[in-house]
GROMACS .gro file of C-alpha atoms in nm:
model
  414
    1MET     CA    1  11.840  -8.979  -2.783
    2GLN     CA    2  11.959  -8.731  -2.520
    3ALA     CA    3  11.704  -8.478  -2.637
    4ASN     CA    4  11.419  -8.728  -2.631
    5PHE     CA    5  11.530  -8.845  -2.292
    6THR     CA    6  11.533  -8.487  -2.154
    7ARG     CA    7  11.191  -8.406  -2.304
    8GLU     CA    8  11.042  -8.723  -2.160
    9THR     CA    9  11.188  -8.658  -1.822
   10LEU     CA   10  11.055  -8.303  -1.820
   11VAL     CA   11  10.706  -8.427  -1.921
   12SER     CA   12  10.717  -8.693  -1.650
   13ASP     CA   13  10.823  -8.441  -1.386
   14GLN     CA   14  10.547  -8.212  -1.493
   15LEU     CA   15  10.290  -8.491  -1.461
   16VAL     CA   16  10.414  -8.571  -1.107
   17GLN     CA   17  10.385  -8.213  -1.009
   18ASN     CA   18  10.034  -8.183  -1.146
   19GLN     CA   19   9.934  -8.501  -0.959
   20GLN     CA   20  10.077  -8.365  -0.635
   21LYS     CA   21   9.883  -8.038  -0.681
   22ASP     CA   22   9.564  -8.232  -0.760
   23ALA     CA   23   9.616  -8.440  -0.455
   24SER     CA   24   9.670  -8.134  -0.237
   25ALA     CA   25   9.360  -7.976  -0.383
   26ASP     CA   26   9.154  -8.292  -0.315
   27GLU     CA   27   9.278  -8.304   0.040
   28ALA     CA   28   9.198  -7.939   0.097
   29ASN     CA   29   8.843  -7.989  -0.039
   30SER     CA   30   8.779  -8.314   0.133
   31PRO     CA   31   8.504  -8.324   0.403
   32MET     CA   32   8.764  -8.390   0.673
   33THR     CA   33   8.932  -8.057   0.611
   34ALA     CA   34   8.728  -7.810   0.417
   35ASN     CA   35   8.397  -7.891   0.591
   36GLN     CA   36   8.551  -7.926   0.935
   37PRO     CA   37   8.396  -7.673   1.167
   38ALA     CA   38   8.621  -7.387   1.284
   39SER     CA   39   8.542  -7.461   1.637
   40ALA     CA   40   8.682  -7.820   1.599
   41LYS     CA   41   9.006  -7.679   1.455
   42SER     CA   42   9.016  -7.441   1.746
   43GLU     CA   43   8.958  -7.721   1.994
   44GLN     CA   44   9.252  -7.909   1.837
   45ARG     CA   45   9.482  -7.607   1.865
   46THR     CA   46   9.377  -7.528   2.229
   47LYS     CA   47   9.401  -7.881   2.367
   48PRO     CA   48   9.522  -7.832   2.726
   49SER     CA   49   9.878  -7.930   2.808
   50PRO     CA   50   9.952  -8.197   3.060
   51GLY     CA   51  10.094  -7.924   3.286
   52ALA     CA   52   9.771  -7.731   3.274
   53ILE     CA   53   9.570  -8.042   3.356
   54LEU     CA   54   9.795  -8.120   3.655
   55ALA     CA   55   9.766  -7.754   3.779
   56ALA     CA   56   9.386  -7.773   3.758
   57ILE     CA   57   9.383  -8.109   3.947
   58ALA     CA   58   9.622  -7.961   4.202
   59LEU     CA   59   9.395  -7.657   4.254
   60ILE     CA   60   9.090  -7.873   4.307
   61ALA     CA   61   9.270  -8.105   4.546
   62ILE     CA   62   9.421  -7.826   4.751
   63SER     CA   63   9.097  -7.627   4.779
   64VAL     CA   64   8.874  -7.933   4.860
   65GLY     CA   65   9.140  -8.069   5.096
   66LEU     CA   66   9.165  -7.742   5.294
   67LEU     CA   67   8.789  -7.716   5.311
   68SER     CA   68   8.754  -8.077   5.438
   69LEU     CA   69   9.006  -8.010   5.712
   70THR     CA   70   8.843  -7.699   5.843
   71ALA     CA   71   8.493  -7.718   5.688
   72HIS     CA   72   8.288  -7.649   6.002
   73SER     CA   73   8.467  -7.329   6.102
   74LEU     CA   74   8.504  -7.203   5.746
   75SER     CA   75   8.143  -7.264   5.663
   76THR     CA   76   8.020  -7.050   5.952
   77ASP     CA   77   8.245  -6.744   5.942
   78ARG     CA   78   8.265  -6.671   5.576
   79ASP     CA   79   8.041  -6.474   5.347
   80PHE     CA   80   7.897  -6.808   5.246
   81ILE     CA   81   7.707  -6.813   5.574
   82SER     CA   82   7.480  -6.533   5.453
   83TYR     CA   83   7.388  -6.724   5.138
   84TRP     CA   84   7.307  -7.033   5.339
   85ALA     CA   85   7.106  -6.852   5.602
   86GLY     CA   86   6.910  -6.666   5.335
   87ALA     CA   87   6.839  -6.988   5.154
   88LYS     CA   88   6.733  -7.163   5.479
   89LEU     CA   89   6.479  -6.882   5.550
   90LEU     CA   90   6.354  -6.906   5.194
   91ALA     CA   91   6.300  -7.279   5.230
   92THR     CA   92   6.092  -7.220   5.541
   93HIS     CA   93   5.894  -6.925   5.385
   94GLY     CA   94   6.086  -6.670   5.586
   95ASN     CA   95   6.235  -6.335   5.489
   96PRO     CA   96   6.597  -6.388   5.366
   97TYR     CA   97   6.682  -6.026   5.424
   98ASP     CA   98   6.554  -6.001   5.778
   99ALA     CA   99   6.852  -5.919   6.001
  100ALA     CA  100   6.713  -6.068   6.326
  101SER     CA  101   6.615  -6.396   6.167
  102VAL     CA  102   6.951  -6.421   5.981
  103LEU     CA  103   7.148  -6.352   6.298
  104LYS     CA  104   6.963  -6.620   6.496
  105LEU     CA  105   7.020  -6.874   6.221
  106GLU     CA  106   7.390  -6.788   6.176
  107ASN     CA  107   7.459  -6.812   6.550
  108SER     CA  108   7.273  -7.149   6.570
  109VAL     CA  109   7.557  -7.311   6.376
  110GLY     CA  110   7.841  -7.202   6.617
  111ASN     CA  111   7.894  -6.834   6.557
  112SER     CA  112   7.866  -6.566   6.818
  113PHE     CA  113   7.791  -6.266   6.588
  114THR     CA  114   7.659  -5.939   6.726
  115ARG     CA  115   7.583  -5.819   6.376
  116PRO     CA  116   7.447  -6.056   6.105
  117LEU     CA  117   7.593  -6.121   5.768
  118VAL     CA  118   7.284  -6.043   5.552
  119LEU     CA  119   7.246  -6.110   5.177
  120ARG     CA  120   7.332  -5.805   4.968
  121ASN     CA  121   7.252  -5.974   4.632
  122THR     CA  122   6.937  -5.873   4.449
  123PRO     CA  123   6.642  -6.110   4.439
  124ILE     CA  124   6.711  -6.175   4.065
  125THR     CA  125   7.001  -6.400   4.165
  126LEU     CA  126   6.834  -6.593   4.450
  127PHE     CA  127   6.777  -6.893   4.219
  128LEU     CA  128   7.150  -6.962   4.250
  129MET     CA  129   7.150  -6.971   4.633
  130ALA     CA  130   6.804  -7.118   4.708
  131PRO     CA  131   6.918  -7.483   4.668
  132LEU     CA  132   7.165  -7.431   4.960
  133GLY     CA  133   6.869  -7.429   5.195
  134TRP     CA  134   6.805  -7.790   5.128
  135PHE     CA  135   7.132  -7.896   5.303
  136SER     CA  136   7.313  -7.861   5.640
  137VAL     CA  137   7.559  -7.584   5.658
  138TRP     CA  138   7.861  -7.817   5.623
  139THR     CA  139   7.724  -8.004   5.321
  140ALA     CA  140   7.612  -7.671   5.156
  141ALA     CA  141   7.964  -7.529   5.214
  142ILE     CA  142   8.126  -7.825   5.039
  143LEU     CA  143   7.888  -7.796   4.742
  144TRP     CA  144   7.944  -7.418   4.723
  145GLU     CA  145   8.321  -7.463   4.728
  146ILE     CA  146   8.307  -7.721   4.448
  147ALA     CA  147   8.085  -7.493   4.242
  148SER     CA  148   8.325  -7.204   4.294
  149ILE     CA  149   8.618  -7.403   4.178
  150ALA     CA  150   8.431  -7.537   3.881
  151ALA     CA  151   8.333  -7.185   3.782
  152ALA     CA  152   8.700  -7.071   3.789
  153LEU     CA  153   8.817  -7.366   3.583
  154LEU     CA  154   8.537  -7.334   3.338
  155SER     CA  155   8.599  -6.966   3.293
  156LEU     CA  156   8.964  -7.038   3.196
  157ARG     CA  157   8.844  -7.305   2.957
  158LEU     CA  158   8.600  -7.072   2.790
  159LEU     CA  159   8.870  -6.806   2.735
  160GLN     CA  160   9.133  -7.056   2.612
  161PRO     CA  161   9.054  -7.020   2.235
  162PHE     CA  162   9.130  -6.648   2.258
  163ALA     CA  163   9.462  -6.696   2.435
  164PRO     CA  164   9.782  -6.661   2.223
  165GLY     CA  165   9.902  -7.002   2.331
  166LYS     CA  166   9.819  -7.224   2.622
  167ILE     CA  167   9.681  -7.101   2.947
  168PRO     CA  168   9.979  -6.988   3.169
  169LEU     CA  169  10.010  -7.202   3.476
  170ILE     CA  170  10.028  -6.889   3.702
  171LEU     CA  171   9.667  -6.808   3.618
  172TYR     CA  172   9.551  -7.133   3.785
  173PHE     CA  173   9.686  -6.971   4.107
  174PHE     CA  174   9.557  -6.620   4.052
  175ALA     CA  175   9.540  -6.456   4.400
  176PRO     CA  176   9.188  -6.304   4.367
  177VAL     CA  177   9.059  -6.641   4.259
  178ALA     CA  178   9.209  -6.817   4.560
  179ASP     CA  179   9.069  -6.540   4.787
  180CYS     CA  180   8.727  -6.577   4.638
  181VAL     CA  181   8.725  -6.954   4.696
  182LEU     CA  182   8.843  -6.911   5.058
  183ALA     CA  183   8.587  -6.644   5.129
  184GLY     CA  184   8.306  -6.838   4.972
  185GLN     CA  185   8.222  -6.526   4.761
  186THR     CA  186   8.002  -6.512   4.450
  187THR     CA  187   8.231  -6.317   4.221
  188LEU     CA  188   8.352  -6.640   4.049
  189LEU     CA  189   8.003  -6.683   3.916
  190VAL     CA  190   8.007  -6.324   3.793
  191LEU     CA  191   8.330  -6.409   3.613
  192LEU     CA  192   8.169  -6.723   3.462
  193GLY     CA  193   7.887  -6.506   3.327
  194VAL     CA  194   8.140  -6.265   3.167
  195CYS     CA  195   8.342  -6.549   3.015
  196LEU     CA  196   8.030  -6.716   2.879
  197PHE     CA  197   7.931  -6.386   2.716
  198ILE     CA  198   8.284  -6.333   2.567
  199ARG     CA  199   8.285  -6.687   2.429
  200PHE     CA  200   7.944  -6.703   2.277
  201GLN     CA  201   7.839  -6.345   2.188
  202LYS     CA  202   7.925  -6.410   1.813
  203ASP     CA  203   7.817  -6.769   1.755
  204ARG     CA  204   7.537  -6.803   2.012
  205PRO     CA  205   7.426  -6.453   2.098
  206PHE     CA  206   7.105  -6.552   2.276
  207VAL     CA  207   7.300  -6.785   2.510
  208ALA     CA  208   7.560  -6.514   2.567
  209GLY     CA  209   7.288  -6.270   2.674
  210LEU     CA  210   7.121  -6.530   2.891
  211ALA     CA  211   7.453  -6.590   3.067
  212LEU     CA  212   7.478  -6.225   3.176
  213VAL     CA  213   7.215  -6.293   3.444
  214LEU     CA  214   7.509  -6.430   3.647
  215THR     CA  215   7.666  -6.089   3.648
  216LEU     CA  216   7.361  -5.944   3.828
  217LEU     CA  217   7.500  -6.105   4.144
  218LYS     CA  218   7.727  -5.789   4.146
  219PRO     CA  219   7.613  -5.552   3.866
  220HIS     CA  220   7.811  -5.263   4.031
  221LEU     CA  221   8.134  -5.427   3.928
  222LEU     CA  222   8.046  -5.378   3.555
  223LEU     CA  223   7.938  -5.010   3.548
  224LEU     CA  224   8.171  -4.943   3.252
  225PHE     CA  225   8.049  -5.256   3.068
  226TRP     CA  226   7.677  -5.189   3.059
  227PRO     CA  227   7.671  -4.874   2.832
  228VAL     CA  228   7.920  -5.020   2.594
  229PHE     CA  229   7.731  -5.344   2.585
  230LEU     CA  230   7.419  -5.164   2.466
  231LEU     CA  231   7.624  -4.949   2.209
  232GLU     CA  232   7.776  -5.264   2.068
  233ILE     CA  233   7.434  -5.427   2.031
  234LEU     CA  234   7.310  -5.119   1.839
  235ARG     CA  235   7.628  -5.089   1.625
  236ARG     CA  236   7.631  -5.459   1.528
  237ARG     CA  237   7.251  -5.494   1.535
  238ASN     CA  238   7.303  -5.807   1.734
  239PHE     CA  239   6.964  -5.794   1.914
  240ARG     CA  240   6.967  -6.162   2.001
  241VAL     CA  241   7.205  -6.084   2.275
  242LEU     CA  242   6.961  -5.836   2.413
  243TRP     CA  243   6.668  -6.080   2.399
  244GLY     CA  244   6.869  -6.338   2.579
  245SER     CA  245   6.950  -6.090   2.856
  246ILE     CA  246   6.588  -5.992   2.891
  247ALA     CA  247   6.484  -6.351   2.900
  248GLY     CA  248   6.737  -6.434   3.167
  249VAL     CA  249   6.626  -6.143   3.392
  250ALA     CA  250   6.261  -6.227   3.340
  251GLY     CA  251   6.307  -6.588   3.421
  252ALA     CA  252   6.519  -6.525   3.731
  253THR     CA  253   6.274  -6.262   3.856
  254ALA     CA  254   5.983  -6.505   3.814
  255VAL     CA  255   6.170  -6.766   4.021
  256ALA     CA  256   6.240  -6.510   4.298
  257ILE     CA  257   5.873  -6.406   4.313
  258ALA     CA  258   5.766  -6.766   4.314
  259LEU     CA  259   5.984  -6.828   4.620
  260ASP     CA  260   5.864  -6.514   4.802
  261VAL     CA  261   5.599  -6.277   4.665
  262HIS     CA  262   5.721  -5.998   4.895
  263ILE     CA  263   6.089  -6.050   4.807
  264TRP     CA  264   6.150  -5.705   4.637
  265SER     CA  265   5.999  -5.502   4.927
  266GLN     CA  266   6.206  -5.714   5.172
  267TYR     CA  267   6.521  -5.648   4.974
  268LEU     CA  268   6.469  -5.271   4.951
  269ALA     CA  269   6.405  -5.244   5.327
  270SER     CA  270   6.726  -5.435   5.389
  271VAL     CA  271   6.921  -5.201   5.161
  272ARG     CA  272   6.792  -4.897   5.343
  273ALA     CA  273   6.881  -5.044   5.686
  274GLU     CA  274   7.228  -5.156   5.582
  275HIS     CA  275   7.372  -4.803   5.515
  276ILE     CA  276   7.641  -4.948   5.292
  277GLU     CA  277   7.749  -4.592   5.193
  278ASN     CA  278   7.901  -4.552   5.540
  279GLN     CA  279   8.107  -4.870   5.527
  280TYR     CA  280   8.483  -4.908   5.435
  281PHE     CA  281   8.600  -5.112   5.136
  282PRO     CA  282   8.963  -5.157   5.036
  283ASN     CA  283   8.945  -4.988   4.688
  284ILE     CA  284   9.052  -4.660   4.528
  285SER     CA  285   8.697  -4.521   4.540
  286VAL     CA  286   8.662  -4.547   4.915
  287GLY     CA  287   9.029  -4.440   4.950
  288LEU     CA  288   8.945  -4.114   4.757
  289ARG     CA  289   8.643  -4.054   4.988
  290VAL     CA  290   8.858  -4.096   5.296
  291LEU     CA  291   9.119  -3.847   5.164
  292ILE     CA  292   8.877  -3.584   5.033
  293ALA     CA  293   8.549  -3.585   5.230
  294PRO     CA  294   8.501  -3.889   5.457
  295GLN     CA  295   8.142  -3.791   5.542
  296SER     CA  296   8.035  -3.751   5.178
  297LEU     CA  297   7.943  -4.010   4.919
  298TRP     CA  298   8.027  -3.824   4.599
  299PRO     CA  299   8.410  -3.878   4.615
  300GLN     CA  300   8.339  -4.257   4.630
  301LEU     CA  301   8.123  -4.234   4.309
  302LEU     CA  302   8.373  -4.006   4.124
  303PRO     CA  303   8.606  -4.275   3.990
  304ALA     CA  304   8.308  -4.468   3.848
  305ALA     CA  305   8.162  -4.153   3.682
  306VAL     CA  306   8.498  -4.064   3.521
  307GLY     CA  307   8.546  -4.427   3.428
  308VAL     CA  308   8.221  -4.438   3.243
  309VAL     CA  309   8.323  -4.133   3.033
  310LEU     CA  310   8.663  -4.275   2.969
  311GLY     CA  311   8.518  -4.614   2.881
  312LEU     CA  312   8.290  -4.461   2.622
  313TRP     CA  313   8.576  -4.271   2.482
  314PHE     CA  314   8.789  -4.593   2.470
  315TRP     CA  315   8.508  -4.775   2.292
  316TRP     CA  316   8.472  -4.499   2.034
  317ARG     CA  317   8.841  -4.489   1.957
  318THR     CA  318   8.859  -4.866   1.920
  319ARG     CA  319   8.512  -4.958   1.789
  320ASP     CA  320   8.628  -5.059   1.444
  321ARG     CA  321   8.851  -5.330   1.589
  322TRP     CA  322   8.647  -5.396   1.906
  323GLN     CA  323   8.679  -5.754   2.030
  324TRP     CA  324   8.526  -5.849   2.360
  325HIS     CA  325   8.815  -6.081   2.453
  326ARG     CA  326   9.069  -5.798   2.407
  327GLU     CA  327   8.931  -5.444   2.424
  328GLY     CA  328   8.625  -5.575   2.617
  329ALA     CA  329   8.846  -5.754   2.869
  330MET     CA  330   9.037  -5.424   2.938
  331LEU     CA  331   8.706  -5.250   2.991
  332ILE     CA  332   8.586  -5.510   3.236
  333ALA     CA  333   8.912  -5.488   3.433
  334ALA     CA  334   8.883  -5.111   3.449
  335SER     CA  335   8.522  -5.142   3.561
  336ALA     CA  336   8.634  -5.364   3.855
  337LEU     CA  337   8.900  -5.104   3.938
  338VAL     CA  338   8.668  -4.805   3.976
  339SER     CA  339   8.374  -4.987   4.134
  340PRO     CA  340   8.256  -4.796   4.444
  341TYR     CA  341   8.201  -5.121   4.634
  342SER     CA  342   8.463  -5.390   4.585
  343PHE     CA  343   8.713  -5.616   4.761
  344LEU     CA  344   9.029  -5.818   4.650
  345VAL     CA  345   8.785  -6.108   4.567
  346ASP     CA  346   8.624  -5.891   4.302
  347GLN     CA  347   8.949  -5.851   4.111
  348VAL     CA  348   8.885  -6.197   3.961
  349LEU     CA  349   8.734  -5.988   3.680
  350PHE     CA  350   9.087  -5.899   3.584
  351LEU     CA  351   9.137  -6.257   3.465
  352PRO     CA  352   9.026  -6.209   3.099
  353ALA     CA  353   9.261  -5.906   3.061
  354VAL     CA  354   9.553  -6.081   3.235
  355LEU     CA  355   9.509  -6.391   3.012
  356ASP     CA  356   9.521  -6.175   2.702
  357CYS     CA  357   9.826  -5.964   2.814
  358TYR     CA  358  10.043  -6.217   2.995
  359PRO     CA  359  10.159  -6.416   2.687
  360ARG     CA  360  10.232  -6.097   2.506
  361GLY     CA  361  10.457  -5.960   2.775
  362SER     CA  362  10.830  -5.990   2.787
  363GLN     CA  363  10.996  -6.225   3.041
  364ILE     CA  364  11.058  -5.924   3.275
  365GLU     CA  365  10.700  -5.815   3.249
  366GLN     CA  366  10.579  -6.170   3.325
  367TRP     CA  367  10.796  -6.175   3.637
  368ILE     CA  368  10.650  -5.836   3.743
  369PHE     CA  369  10.306  -5.983   3.722
  370ILE     CA  370  10.412  -6.299   3.912
  371ALA     CA  371  10.563  -6.065   4.185
  372ILE     CA  372  10.234  -5.865   4.209
  373ASN     CA  373  10.030  -6.191   4.228
  374ALA     CA  374  10.268  -6.336   4.495
  375ALA     CA  375  10.251  -6.025   4.709
  376ALA     CA  376   9.873  -6.026   4.691
  377PHE     CA  377   9.871  -6.397   4.782
  378PHE     CA  378  10.096  -6.333   5.083
  379LEU     CA  379   9.890  -6.045   5.209
  380MET     CA  380   9.566  -6.238   5.156
  381LEU     CA  381   9.692  -6.520   5.374
  382LYS     CA  382   9.870  -6.304   5.629
  383ILE     CA  383   9.577  -6.063   5.683
  384PRO     CA  384   9.268  -6.253   5.584
  385ALA     CA  385   9.019  -5.974   5.684
  386MET     CA  386   8.848  -5.866   5.352
  387SER     CA  387   8.822  -5.507   5.461
  388SER     CA  388   9.194  -5.471   5.533
  389PRO     CA  389   9.343  -5.176   5.336
  390VAL     CA  390   9.672  -5.362   5.267
  391THR     CA  391   9.549  -5.489   4.936
  392ILE     CA  392   9.421  -5.157   4.803
  393TRP     CA  393   9.717  -5.127   4.573
  394VAL     CA  394   9.667  -5.461   4.389
  395ALA     CA  395   9.397  -5.346   4.146
  396PRO     CA  396   9.576  -5.033   4.033
  397ALA     CA  397   9.901  -5.227   3.992
  398MET     CA  398   9.729  -5.496   3.781
  399MET     CA  399   9.550  -5.235   3.571
  400LEU     CA  400   9.873  -5.049   3.498
  401TRP     CA  401  10.049  -5.369   3.412
  402CYS     CA  402   9.770  -5.483   3.172
  403TRP     CA  403   9.741  -5.139   3.007
  404PHE     CA  404  10.112  -5.110   2.946
  405ILE     CA  405  10.120  -5.445   2.755
  406PHE     CA  406   9.787  -5.383   2.584
  407ARG     CA  407   9.880  -5.036   2.447
  408ARG     CA  408  10.209  -5.168   2.298
  409SER     CA  409  10.037  -5.458   2.127
  410LEU     CA  410   9.771  -5.243   1.953
  411PRO     CA  411   9.801  -5.220   1.575
  412THR     CA  412   9.979  -4.897   1.460
  413ALA     CA  413   9.734  -4.637   1.336
  414HIS     CA  414   9.805  -4.499   0.988
   0.00000   0.00000   0.00000
């Protein structure tokens, strides 16, 4: 009796185990799990926390609130005024790059400029600014501010699936992003183009390439990116990214020519009259020129030239494991660092690299970044002039911080 009972118990247990295995297999193969898209699973894992949502709402409320309180003065003495003036001239079939016309229009809204703020962006990107000419300067400033904040938040959202965890709250208050919003600058749209490319270059390569038209607002910030971008297309044979880029440039150029058939000659004349090579910018490239040969241009171009060589070497060494959200993010940060023409606002392009490195850092390393960001924030508010040299150290400090963490987290080579 005991033997039979034991044998029956064992058989019964075995049947139960088999049923459990079968149930687990059925669950794994069911349409709700096995056929569930990877993106859906990713969305579940990356659902924003209540803290992140509150931080985003706070950022929007603070930015829009500040602009509402001082909208008139801010909308007339920021870089935004050059976008609005150029758009107004386009709307009336004028030359958006004509210094005299721009100065007259900028002073008509309360300024007393002796030198105009003229558009420096290429005609390819005029489709982004042309709608501003349909509105008054105050209304256009509000809309531009909202678009800038939306671009910052969307960029974070696009990068969230690549983050090892939730988006750190500190990144919602990244100093270069705040500076960019307050200055009314276009670099947040460049960041959005970069993040769209990073997010979609595998799954939707044509869309990723199309999004890169936004980066042509400031193509000089990505001098290290462009050669590696082409090499990765050739290595992976992902030519749909290239077709998307060509389509974006062609479409944007067609819009610019439709707005003004002489737009390219007007732009080139403005560039020659601007003499941008003689101006000061708070970055290491201009700093090197000031130290070595203030009257020469070559020292200012030297960091970018060396950076391109080192960028190609970096790509070659890491090409087998190359991921745009990791290795590519570091390359983009380095590109912003060595750009011959950049300000604190342009360091928003460090955001993808910081997002990748911050969660991997120790608590001390995270506090170091918080200190760097807080110091940059303080200097930005204390000395708001964009050309002030007091923030020249911020980009090198962030680059060293990112590189230290990035190097340590790389897989060990065997």
